[in-house]
């Protein structure tokens, strides 16, 4: 096998380099990772549950308590979006939990960074699958911040496009803002690809930033099933148009294991019926 083909076939483990995380015992790091994953996934049903509790309190005559909860939720949904770069490094805590590996050599990374910083190239990175809860976003945040950089040029981290509804969910809105997420409206995406918004590349000579998205969106949630590889793409032509209008390179990515985080009743058999010896399904 030639060197280039060997590089294409190789997978490189992601390793923690954040000093704070390295100072923790591995058991503590894993515990923190589990706690953070659980809290993030819980937000999807704790927020609706909080609304129901507020309505129940109001029905029972506890109007002040219900109003206080409502004001907290409203305030959380209107907080300004602020980028917090240091929080990206903390997401490295998930490397060990999910055994993340990648296939980019140092030479490929250098070429990508140089293309962005020196020649003004921009990338639209479309990642599949979405999964029931897209925990791969946490892995990408850490990976892009740590690996898509060089000492000479700095980082080409970019920004993420998220469903507009996320922007109104307290807690999730704040987290996505920390990681440079913003509503995935066409005007937002085009403006940031071409001219940037707020912080841009650390030492860039050209405006604009790379875009990261999960283009499968909600449609892919309903196809998510462990050991099954499905990408919903056919009706998703907006990113193609965006790439043509901005000159950005449309780059597909796939996270193997992205559908394996959760079971769901819509697509999965009962847990008791799952067999550990069953192999992956054929892609649709």
PDB file of C-alpha atoms in Angstrom:
ATOM      1  CA  UNK A   1       0.000   0.000   0.000  1.00  0.00           C
ATOM      2  CA  UNK A   2       1.347   3.435  -0.922  1.00  0.00           C
ATOM      3  CA  UNK A   3       1.999   6.068   1.741  1.00  0.00           C
ATOM      4  CA  UNK A   4      -0.941   8.218   0.616  1.00  0.00           C
ATOM      5  CA  UNK A   5      -3.349   5.265   0.678  1.00  0.00           C
ATOM      6  CA  UNK A   6      -2.036   4.245   4.081  1.00  0.00           C
ATOM      7  CA  UNK A   7      -2.710   7.772   5.341  1.00  0.00           C
ATOM      8  CA  UNK A   8      -6.263   7.617   3.934  1.00  0.00           C
ATOM      9  CA  UNK A   9      -6.913   4.366   5.792  1.00  0.00           C
ATOM     10  CA  UNK A  10      -5.327   5.464   9.088  1.00  0.00           C
ATOM     11  CA  UNK A  11      -7.329   6.655  12.074  1.00  0.00           C
ATOM     12  CA  UNK A  12      -5.671   8.850  14.677  1.00  0.00           C
ATOM     13  CA  UNK A  13      -6.934   8.995  18.270  1.00  0.00           C
ATOM     14  CA  UNK A  14      -7.852  12.399  19.656  1.00  0.00           C
ATOM     15  CA  UNK A  15      -5.908  13.140  22.810  1.00  0.00           C
ATOM     16  CA  UNK A  16      -6.624  15.644  25.564  1.00  0.00           C
ATOM     17  CA  UNK A  17      -4.136  18.511  25.783  1.00  0.00           C
ATOM     18  CA  UNK A  18      -6.032  20.942  28.016  1.00  0.00           C
ATOM     19  CA  UNK A  19      -3.972  21.476  31.205  1.00  0.00           C
ATOM     20  CA  UNK A  20      -6.998  21.586  33.497  1.00  0.00           C
ATOM     21  CA  UNK A  21      -8.472  18.339  32.191  1.00  0.00           C
ATOM     22  CA  UNK A  22      -5.073  16.635  32.280  1.00  0.00           C
ATOM     23  CA  UNK A  23      -4.741  17.581  35.946  1.00  0.00           C
ATOM     24  CA  UNK A  24      -7.829  15.510  36.771  1.00  0.00           C
ATOM     25  CA  UNK A  25      -7.783  11.795  37.475  1.00  0.00           C
ATOM     26  CA  UNK A  26      -9.118   9.761  34.496  1.00  0.00           C
ATOM     27  CA  UNK A  27     -12.014   8.500  36.619  1.00  0.00           C
ATOM     28  CA  UNK A  28     -12.978  12.065  37.473  1.00  0.00           C
ATOM     29  CA  UNK A  29     -12.804  13.061  33.798  1.00  0.00           C
ATOM     30  CA  UNK A  30     -15.112  10.210  32.809  1.00  0.00           C
ATOM     31  CA  UNK A  31     -17.531  11.094  35.594  1.00  0.00           C
ATOM     32  CA  UNK A  32     -17.615  14.721  34.465  1.00  0.00           C
ATOM     33  CA  UNK A  33     -18.190  13.627  30.875  1.00  0.00           C
ATOM     34  CA  UNK A  34     -21.157  11.474  31.900  1.00  0.00           C
ATOM     35  CA  UNK A  35     -22.632  14.260  34.020  1.00  0.00           C
ATOM     36  CA  UNK A  36     -22.340  16.842  31.232  1.00  0.00           C
ATOM     37  CA  UNK A  37     -23.778  14.471  28.598  1.00  0.00           C
ATOM     38  CA  UNK A  38     -26.708  13.636  30.870  1.00  0.00           C
ATOM     39  CA  UNK A  39     -27.429  17.289  31.602  1.00  0.00           C
ATOM     40  CA  UNK A  40     -27.304  18.242  27.934  1.00  0.00           C
ATOM     41  CA  UNK A  41     -29.628  15.435  26.876  1.00  0.00           C
ATOM     42  CA  UNK A  42     -31.953  16.219  29.795  1.00  0.00           C
ATOM     43  CA  UNK A  43     -32.493  19.776  28.602  1.00  0.00           C
ATOM     44  CA  UNK A  44     -34.675  18.523  25.778  1.00  0.00           C
ATOM     45  CA  UNK A  45     -37.332  17.290  28.195  1.00  0.00           C
ATOM     46  CA  UNK A  46     -36.601  19.303  31.356  1.00  0.00           C
ATOM     47  CA  UNK A  47     -37.517  22.563  29.616  1.00  0.00           C
ATOM     48  CA  UNK A  48     -40.994  21.388  28.532  1.00  0.00           C
ATOM     49  CA  UNK A  49     -41.430  19.810  31.967  1.00  0.00           C
ATOM     50  CA  UNK A  50     -40.597  23.146  33.602  1.00  0.00           C
ATOM     51  CA  UNK A  51     -43.245  24.871  31.499  1.00  0.00           C
ATOM     52  CA  UNK A  52     -45.811  22.270  32.560  1.00  0.00           C
ATOM     53  CA  UNK A  53     -44.866  22.736  36.210  1.00  0.00           C
ATOM     54  CA  UNK A  54     -45.319  26.480  35.819  1.00  0.00           C
ATOM     55  CA  UNK A  55     -48.778  25.999  34.322  1.00  0.00           C
ATOM     56  CA  UNK A  56     -49.698  23.562  37.081  1.00  0.00           C
ATOM     57  CA  UNK A  57     -48.610  26.055  39.742  1.00  0.00           C
ATOM     58  CA  UNK A  58     -50.681  28.784  38.123  1.00  0.00           C
ATOM     59  CA  UNK A  59     -53.712  26.465  37.994  1.00  0.00           C
ATOM     60  CA  UNK A  60     -53.301  25.670  41.692  1.00  0.00           C
ATOM     61  CA  UNK A  61     -53.242  29.347  42.587  1.00  0.00           C
ATOM     62  CA  UNK A  62     -49.469  29.774  43.004  1.00  0.00           C
ATOM     63  CA  UNK A  63     -49.401  32.605  40.500  1.00  0.00           C
ATOM     64  CA  UNK A  64     -46.278  34.320  41.827  1.00  0.00           C
ATOM     65  CA  UNK A  65     -44.223  31.121  41.689  1.00  0.00           C
ATOM     66  CA  UNK A  66     -45.481  30.379  38.191  1.00  0.00           C
ATOM     67  CA  UNK A  67     -44.685  33.923  37.070  1.00  0.00           C
ATOM     68  CA  UNK A  68     -41.179  33.715  38.553  1.00  0.00           C
ATOM     69  CA  UNK A  69     -40.463  30.495  36.635  1.00  0.00           C
ATOM     70  CA  UNK A  70     -41.868  32.056  33.476  1.00  0.00           C
ATOM     71  CA  UNK A  71     -39.653  35.121  33.835  1.00  0.00           C
ATOM     72  CA  UNK A  72     -36.553  32.971  34.350  1.00  0.00           C
ATOM     73  CA  UNK A  73     -37.364  30.976  31.211  1.00  0.00           C
ATOM     74  CA  UNK A  74     -38.085  34.127  29.225  1.00  0.00           C
ATOM     75  CA  UNK A  75     -34.852  35.755  30.391  1.00  0.00           C
ATOM     76  CA  UNK A  76     -32.867  32.635  29.478  1.00  0.00           C
ATOM     77  CA  UNK A  77     -34.358  32.601  25.983  1.00  0.00           C
ATOM     78  CA  UNK A  78     -33.388  36.239  25.372  1.00  0.00           C
ATOM     79  CA  UNK A  79     -29.829  36.286  26.718  1.00  0.00           C
ATOM     80  CA  UNK A  80     -27.324  37.637  24.176  1.00  0.00           C
ATOM     81  CA  UNK A  81     -25.230  35.059  22.346  1.00  0.00           C
ATOM     82  CA  UNK A  82     -21.573  35.320  23.381  1.00  0.00           C
ATOM     83  CA  UNK A  83     -18.651  33.261  22.109  1.00  0.00           C
ATOM     84  CA  UNK A  84     -16.583  31.598  24.870  1.00  0.00           C
ATOM     85  CA  UNK A  85     -13.545  29.959  23.181  1.00  0.00           C
ATOM     86  CA  UNK A  86     -12.215  28.387  26.387  1.00  0.00           C
ATOM     87  CA  UNK A  87     -15.351  26.226  26.701  1.00  0.00           C
ATOM     88  CA  UNK A  88     -14.383  24.425  23.481  1.00  0.00           C
ATOM     89  CA  UNK A  89     -11.298  22.973  25.169  1.00  0.00           C
ATOM     90  CA  UNK A  90     -13.404  21.606  28.007  1.00  0.00           C
ATOM     91  CA  UNK A  91     -15.273  19.453  25.480  1.00  0.00           C
ATOM     92  CA  UNK A  92     -12.086  17.390  25.119  1.00  0.00           C
ATOM     93  CA  UNK A  93     -13.384  15.552  28.182  1.00  0.00           C
ATOM     94  CA  UNK A  94     -15.543  13.497  25.776  1.00  0.00           C
ATOM     95  CA  UNK A  95     -12.583  12.069  23.843  1.00  0.00           C
ATOM     96  CA  UNK A  96     -12.014   9.230  26.274  1.00  0.00           C
ATOM     97  CA  UNK A  97     -15.692   8.531  26.813  1.00  0.00           C
ATOM     98  CA  UNK A  98     -16.468   8.103  23.107  1.00  0.00           C
ATOM     99  CA  UNK A  99     -12.967   7.059  21.913  1.00  0.00           C
ATOM    100  CA  UNK A 100     -12.947   9.673  19.171  1.00  0.00           C
ATOM    101  CA  UNK A 101     -10.613   9.125  16.201  1.00  0.00           C
ATOM    102  CA  UNK A 102     -10.102  11.064  12.971  1.00  0.00           C
ATOM    103  CA  UNK A 103      -8.420  10.556   9.579  1.00  0.00           C
ATOM    104  CA  UNK A 104      -6.649  13.898   9.046  1.00  0.00           C
ATOM    105  CA  UNK A 105      -2.861  13.841   8.807  1.00  0.00           C
ATOM    106  CA  UNK A 106      -0.827  16.811   9.975  1.00  0.00           C
ATOM    107  CA  UNK A 107      -0.073  17.660   6.348  1.00  0.00           C
ATOM    108  CA  UNK A 108      -3.762  17.732   5.453  1.00  0.00           C
ATOM    109  CA  UNK A 109      -4.521  19.942   8.424  1.00  0.00           C
ATOM    110  CA  UNK A 110      -1.744  22.348   7.452  1.00  0.00           C
ATOM    111  CA  UNK A 111      -3.013  22.568   3.882  1.00  0.00           C
ATOM    112  CA  UNK A 112      -6.560  23.220   5.070  1.00  0.00           C
ATOM    113  CA  UNK A 113      -5.462  25.972   7.459  1.00  0.00           C
ATOM    114  CA  UNK A 114      -3.240  27.581   4.834  1.00  0.00           C
ATOM    115  CA  UNK A 115      -6.076  27.487   2.294  1.00  0.00           C
ATOM    116  CA  UNK A 116      -8.311  29.358   4.742  1.00  0.00           C
ATOM    117  CA  UNK A 117      -5.843  31.875   6.097  1.00  0.00           C
ATOM    118  CA  UNK A 118      -3.541  32.528   3.135  1.00  0.00           C
ATOM    119  CA  UNK A 119      -5.898  32.076   0.182  1.00  0.00           C
ATOM    120  CA  UNK A 120      -9.260  32.939   1.704  1.00  0.00           C
ATOM    121  CA  UNK A 121     -10.848  29.543   1.054  1.00  0.00           C
ATOM    122  CA  UNK A 122     -14.020  28.787   3.011  1.00  0.00           C
ATOM    123  CA  UNK A 123     -15.587  25.428   3.797  1.00  0.00           C
ATOM    124  CA  UNK A 124     -19.171  24.369   4.423  1.00  0.00           C
ATOM    125  CA  UNK A 125     -18.828  21.235   6.526  1.00  0.00           C
ATOM    126  CA  UNK A 126     -22.002  19.151   6.477  1.00  0.00           C
ATOM    127  CA  UNK A 127     -21.934  16.415   9.102  1.00  0.00           C
ATOM    128  CA  UNK A 128     -24.154  13.338   9.138  1.00  0.00           C
ATOM    129  CA  UNK A 129     -25.938  11.766  10.908  1.00  0.00           C
ATOM    130  CA  UNK A 130     -27.870  14.078  13.208  1.00  0.00           C
ATOM    131  CA  UNK A 131     -28.780  11.350  15.690  1.00  0.00           C
ATOM    132  CA  UNK A 132     -31.482  11.555  18.347  1.00  0.00           C
ATOM    133  CA  UNK A 133     -29.378  13.974  20.393  1.00  0.00           C
ATOM    134  CA  UNK A 134     -26.394  15.293  18.374  1.00  0.00           C
ATOM    135  CA  UNK A 135     -23.637  14.623  20.896  1.00  0.00           C
ATOM    136  CA  UNK A 136     -21.142  14.630  18.032  1.00  0.00           C
ATOM    137  CA  UNK A 137     -21.440  18.426  18.145  1.00  0.00           C
ATOM    138  CA  UNK A 138     -19.549  18.354  21.450  1.00  0.00           C
ATOM    139  CA  UNK A 139     -16.830  16.220  19.890  1.00  0.00           C
ATOM    140  CA  UNK A 140     -16.576  18.460  16.840  1.00  0.00           C
ATOM    141  CA  UNK A 141     -16.306  21.606  18.983  1.00  0.00           C
ATOM    142  CA  UNK A 142     -13.302  20.148  20.795  1.00  0.00           C
ATOM    143  CA  UNK A 143     -11.725  18.611  17.685  1.00  0.00           C
ATOM    144  CA  UNK A 144     -12.031  21.721  15.490  1.00  0.00           C
ATOM    145  CA  UNK A 145     -10.650  23.995  18.188  1.00  0.00           C
ATOM    146  CA  UNK A 146      -7.707  21.704  18.972  1.00  0.00           C
ATOM    147  CA  UNK A 147      -6.724  20.298  15.583  1.00  0.00           C
ATOM    148  CA  UNK A 148      -7.824  22.797  12.907  1.00  0.00           C
ATOM    149  CA  UNK A 149      -5.006  25.185  13.716  1.00  0.00           C
ATOM    150  CA  UNK A 150      -1.282  25.700  13.275  1.00  0.00           C
ATOM    151  CA  UNK A 151       1.189  27.589  15.442  1.00  0.00           C
ATOM    152  CA  UNK A 152       1.847  29.964  12.553  1.00  0.00           C
ATOM    153  CA  UNK A 153      -1.723  30.708  11.471  1.00  0.00           C
ATOM    154  CA  UNK A 154      -3.853  30.126  14.569  1.00  0.00           C
ATOM    155  CA  UNK A 155      -7.285  28.517  14.422  1.00  0.00           C
ATOM    156  CA  UNK A 156      -9.850  28.226  11.629  1.00  0.00           C
ATOM    157  CA  UNK A 157     -12.594  27.090  14.008  1.00  0.00           C
ATOM    158  CA  UNK A 158     -15.495  28.835  12.232  1.00  0.00           C
ATOM    159  CA  UNK A 159     -19.159  28.940  13.305  1.00  0.00           C
ATOM    160  CA  UNK A 160     -22.153  26.636  13.486  1.00  0.00           C
ATOM    161  CA  UNK A 161     -25.673  26.902  12.128  1.00  0.00           C
ATOM    162  CA  UNK A 162     -28.440  25.677  14.427  1.00  0.00           C
ATOM    163  CA  UNK A 163     -32.214  25.349  14.210  1.00  0.00           C
ATOM    164  CA  UNK A 164     -33.899  28.624  15.089  1.00  0.00           C
ATOM    165  CA  UNK A 165     -35.953  26.947  17.820  1.00  0.00           C
ATOM    166  CA  UNK A 166     -32.730  26.210  19.758  1.00  0.00           C
ATOM    167  CA  UNK A 167     -32.217  29.974  20.040  1.00  0.00           C
ATOM    168  CA  UNK A 168     -35.288  30.177  22.269  1.00  0.00           C
ATOM    169  CA  UNK A 169     -34.474  27.294  24.607  1.00  0.00           C
ATOM    170  CA  UNK A 170     -32.845  28.529  27.842  1.00  0.00           C
ATOM    171  CA  UNK A 171     -29.575  26.776  28.583  1.00  0.00           C
ATOM    172  CA  UNK A 172     -29.171  25.302  25.114  1.00  0.00           C
ATOM    173  CA  UNK A 173     -29.174  28.804  23.643  1.00  0.00           C
ATOM    174  CA  UNK A 174     -26.338  29.829  25.955  1.00  0.00           C
ATOM    175  CA  UNK A 175     -24.257  26.707  25.289  1.00  0.00           C
ATOM    176  CA  UNK A 176     -24.609  26.997  21.521  1.00  0.00           C
ATOM    177  CA  UNK A 177     -23.650  30.664  21.747  1.00  0.00           C
ATOM    178  CA  UNK A 178     -20.507  29.782  23.687  1.00  0.00           C
ATOM    179  CA  UNK A 179     -19.524  27.450  20.845  1.00  0.00           C
ATOM    180  CA  UNK A 180     -20.285  30.073  18.174  1.00  0.00           C
ATOM    181  CA  UNK A 181     -23.645  28.694  17.135  1.00  0.00           C
ATOM    182  CA  UNK A 182     -26.205  30.972  15.498  1.00  0.00           C
ATOM    183  CA  UNK A 183     -29.620  30.664  13.832  1.00  0.00           C
ATOM    184  CA  UNK A 184     -29.271  28.878  10.490  1.00  0.00           C
ATOM    185  CA  UNK A 185     -31.094  31.481   8.426  1.00  0.00           C
ATOM    186  CA  UNK A 186     -29.784  31.869   4.897  1.00  0.00           C
ATOM    187  CA  UNK A 187     -28.801  35.508   5.428  1.00  0.00           C
ATOM    188  CA  UNK A 188     -26.907  34.651   8.638  1.00  0.00           C
ATOM    189  CA  UNK A 189     -24.944  31.839   7.039  1.00  0.00           C
ATOM    190  CA  UNK A 190     -24.068  33.806   3.919  1.00  0.00           C
ATOM    191  CA  UNK A 191     -22.965  36.879   5.863  1.00  0.00           C
ATOM    192  CA  UNK A 192     -20.663  34.921   8.158  1.00  0.00           C
ATOM    193  CA  UNK A 193     -19.174  32.881   5.338  1.00  0.00           C
ATOM    194  CA  UNK A 194     -18.260  35.979   3.368  1.00  0.00           C
ATOM    195  CA  UNK A 195     -17.673  38.782   5.856  1.00  0.00           C
ATOM    196  CA  UNK A 196     -17.578  37.274   9.318  1.00  0.00           C
ATOM    197  CA  UNK A 197     -19.374  38.398  12.439  1.00  0.00           C
ATOM    198  CA  UNK A 198     -17.677  39.172  15.723  1.00  0.00           C
ATOM    199  CA  UNK A 199     -14.481  37.148  16.133  1.00  0.00           C
ATOM    200  CA  UNK A 200     -12.968  35.733  12.932  1.00  0.00           C
ATOM    201  CA  UNK A 201      -9.926  33.546  12.384  1.00  0.00           C
ATOM    202  CA  UNK A 202      -7.147  34.286  14.838  1.00  0.00           C
ATOM    203  CA  UNK A 203      -4.663  35.586  12.243  1.00  0.00           C
ATOM    204  CA  UNK A 204      -6.681  35.617   9.041  1.00  0.00           C
ATOM    205  CA  UNK A 205      -5.897  37.866   6.079  1.00  0.00           C
ATOM    206  CA  UNK A 206      -9.408  37.366   4.668  1.00  0.00           C
ATOM    207  CA  UNK A 207     -12.861  37.949   6.175  1.00  0.00           C
ATOM    208  CA  UNK A 208     -15.411  35.209   6.733  1.00  0.00           C
ATOM    209  CA  UNK A 209     -15.419  31.904   8.563  1.00  0.00           C
ATOM    210  CA  UNK A 210     -15.992  28.225   7.873  1.00  0.00           C
ATOM    211  CA  UNK A 211     -19.517  26.900   8.444  1.00  0.00           C
ATOM    212  CA  UNK A 212     -20.362  23.722  10.322  1.00  0.00           C
ATOM    213  CA  UNK A 213     -23.877  22.231  10.141  1.00  0.00           C
ATOM    214  CA  UNK A 214     -25.932  19.082  10.594  1.00  0.00           C
ATOM    215  CA  UNK A 215     -27.872  19.349   7.324  1.00  0.00           C
ATOM    216  CA  UNK A 216     -30.007  16.267   8.007  1.00  0.00           C
ATOM    217  CA  UNK A 217     -31.824  18.240  10.700  1.00  0.00           C
ATOM    218  CA  UNK A 218     -35.000  16.947  12.324  1.00  0.00           C
ATOM    219  CA  UNK A 219     -35.617  14.552   9.421  1.00  0.00           C
ATOM    220  CA  UNK A 220     -32.522  12.539  10.385  1.00  0.00           C
ATOM    221  CA  UNK A 221     -33.671  12.290  14.004  1.00  0.00           C
ATOM    222  CA  UNK A 222     -36.524  10.061  12.855  1.00  0.00           C
ATOM    223  CA  UNK A 223     -34.173   7.754  10.928  1.00  0.00           C
ATOM    224  CA  UNK A 224     -31.662   7.385  13.782  1.00  0.00           C
ATOM    225  CA  UNK A 225     -31.154   3.810  14.884  1.00  0.00           C
ATOM    226  CA  UNK A 226     -28.108   2.102  16.415  1.00  0.00           C
ATOM    227  CA  UNK A 227     -25.922   0.256  13.880  1.00  0.00           C
ATOM    228  CA  UNK A 228     -27.758   1.900  10.975  1.00  0.00           C
ATOM    229  CA  UNK A 229     -26.175   4.443   8.629  1.00  0.00           C
ATOM    230  CA  UNK A 230     -28.612   6.865   7.038  1.00  0.00           C
ATOM    231  CA  UNK A 231     -28.071  10.354   5.643  1.00  0.00           C
ATOM    232  CA  UNK A 232     -31.008  12.562   4.643  1.00  0.00           C
ATOM    233  CA  UNK A 233     -29.754  14.779   1.846  1.00  0.00           C
ATOM    234  CA  UNK A 234     -32.054  14.804  -1.191  1.00  0.00           C
ATOM    235  CA  UNK A 235     -34.278  17.764  -0.207  1.00  0.00           C
ATOM    236  CA  UNK A 236     -31.393  19.721   1.378  1.00  0.00           C
ATOM    237  CA  UNK A 237     -30.304  21.939  -1.506  1.00  0.00           C
ATOM    238  CA  UNK A 238     -29.850  25.191   0.402  1.00  0.00           C
ATOM    239  CA  UNK A 239     -26.224  24.429   1.263  1.00  0.00           C
ATOM    240  CA  UNK A 240     -25.487  23.707  -2.407  1.00  0.00           C
ATOM    241  CA  UNK A 241     -26.883  27.098  -3.340  1.00  0.00           C
ATOM    242  CA  UNK A 242     -24.918  28.734  -0.514  1.00  0.00           C
ATOM    243  CA  UNK A 243     -21.697  27.105  -1.727  1.00  0.00           C
ATOM    244  CA  UNK A 244     -22.299  28.304  -5.295  1.00  0.00           C
ATOM    245  CA  UNK A 245     -23.055  31.872  -4.207  1.00  0.00           C
ATOM    246  CA  UNK A 246     -20.140  32.225  -1.776  1.00  0.00           C
ATOM    247  CA  UNK A 247     -17.509  30.050  -3.480  1.00  0.00           C
ATOM    248  CA  UNK A 248     -17.176  27.924  -0.337  1.00  0.00           C
ATOM    249  CA  UNK A 249     -16.166  24.280  -0.672  1.00  0.00           C
ATOM    250  CA  UNK A 250     -19.042  21.964   0.250  1.00  0.00           C
ATOM    251  CA  UNK A 251     -17.484  19.148   2.274  1.00  0.00           C
ATOM    252  CA  UNK A 252     -19.513  16.165   3.553  1.00  0.00           C
ATOM    253  CA  UNK A 253     -18.514  14.409   6.771  1.00  0.00           C
ATOM    254  CA  UNK A 254     -19.835  11.293   8.467  1.00  0.00           C
ATOM    255  CA  UNK A 255     -19.501  10.344  12.130  1.00  0.00           C
ATOM    256  CA  UNK A 256     -19.558   6.577  12.495  1.00  0.00           C
ATOM    257  CA  UNK A 257     -21.358   5.835  15.736  1.00  0.00           C
ATOM    258  CA  UNK A 258     -23.388   9.059  15.615  1.00  0.00           C
ATOM    259  CA  UNK A 259     -26.627   7.051  15.632  1.00  0.00           C
ATOM    260  CA  UNK A 260     -25.475   4.745  18.423  1.00  0.00           C
ATOM    261  CA  UNK A 261     -25.831   7.107  21.380  1.00  0.00           C
ATOM    262  CA  UNK A 262     -29.574   6.580  21.969  1.00  0.00           C
ATOM    263  CA  UNK A 263     -32.404   4.198  21.196  1.00  0.00           C
ATOM    264  CA  UNK A 264     -35.784   5.583  20.252  1.00  0.00           C
ATOM    265  CA  UNK A 265     -39.134   3.819  20.122  1.00  0.00           C
ATOM    266  CA  UNK A 266     -39.862   4.997  16.570  1.00  0.00           C
ATOM    267  CA  UNK A 267     -37.029   3.126  14.850  1.00  0.00           C
ATOM    268  CA  UNK A 268     -35.616   0.690  17.429  1.00  0.00           C
ATOM    269  CA  UNK A 269     -36.831  -2.624  18.685  1.00  0.00           C
ATOM    270  CA  UNK A 270     -37.255  -3.050  22.466  1.00  0.00           C
ATOM    271  CA  UNK A 271     -33.925  -3.044  24.248  1.00  0.00           C
ATOM    272  CA  UNK A 272     -34.492  -6.595  25.408  1.00  0.00           C
ATOM    273  CA  UNK A 273     -34.588  -7.702  21.800  1.00  0.00           C
ATOM    274  CA  UNK A 274     -31.217  -6.228  20.873  1.00  0.00           C
ATOM    275  CA  UNK A 275     -28.554  -8.835  20.174  1.00  0.00           C
ATOM    276  CA  UNK A 276     -24.916  -8.057  20.796  1.00  0.00           C
ATOM    277  CA  UNK A 277     -23.889 -10.320  17.903  1.00  0.00           C
ATOM    278  CA  UNK A 278     -25.925  -8.516  15.273  1.00  0.00           C
ATOM    279  CA  UNK A 279     -23.872  -6.701  12.662  1.00  0.00           C
ATOM    280  CA  UNK A 280     -24.551  -3.288  11.151  1.00  0.00           C
ATOM    281  CA  UNK A 281     -27.446  -2.848   8.787  1.00  0.00           C
ATOM    282  CA  UNK A 282     -26.803  -2.128   5.150  1.00  0.00           C
ATOM    283  CA  UNK A 283     -26.919   1.587   4.326  1.00  0.00           C
ATOM    284  CA  UNK A 284     -30.184   2.734   2.764  1.00  0.00           C
TER     285      UNK A 284
END
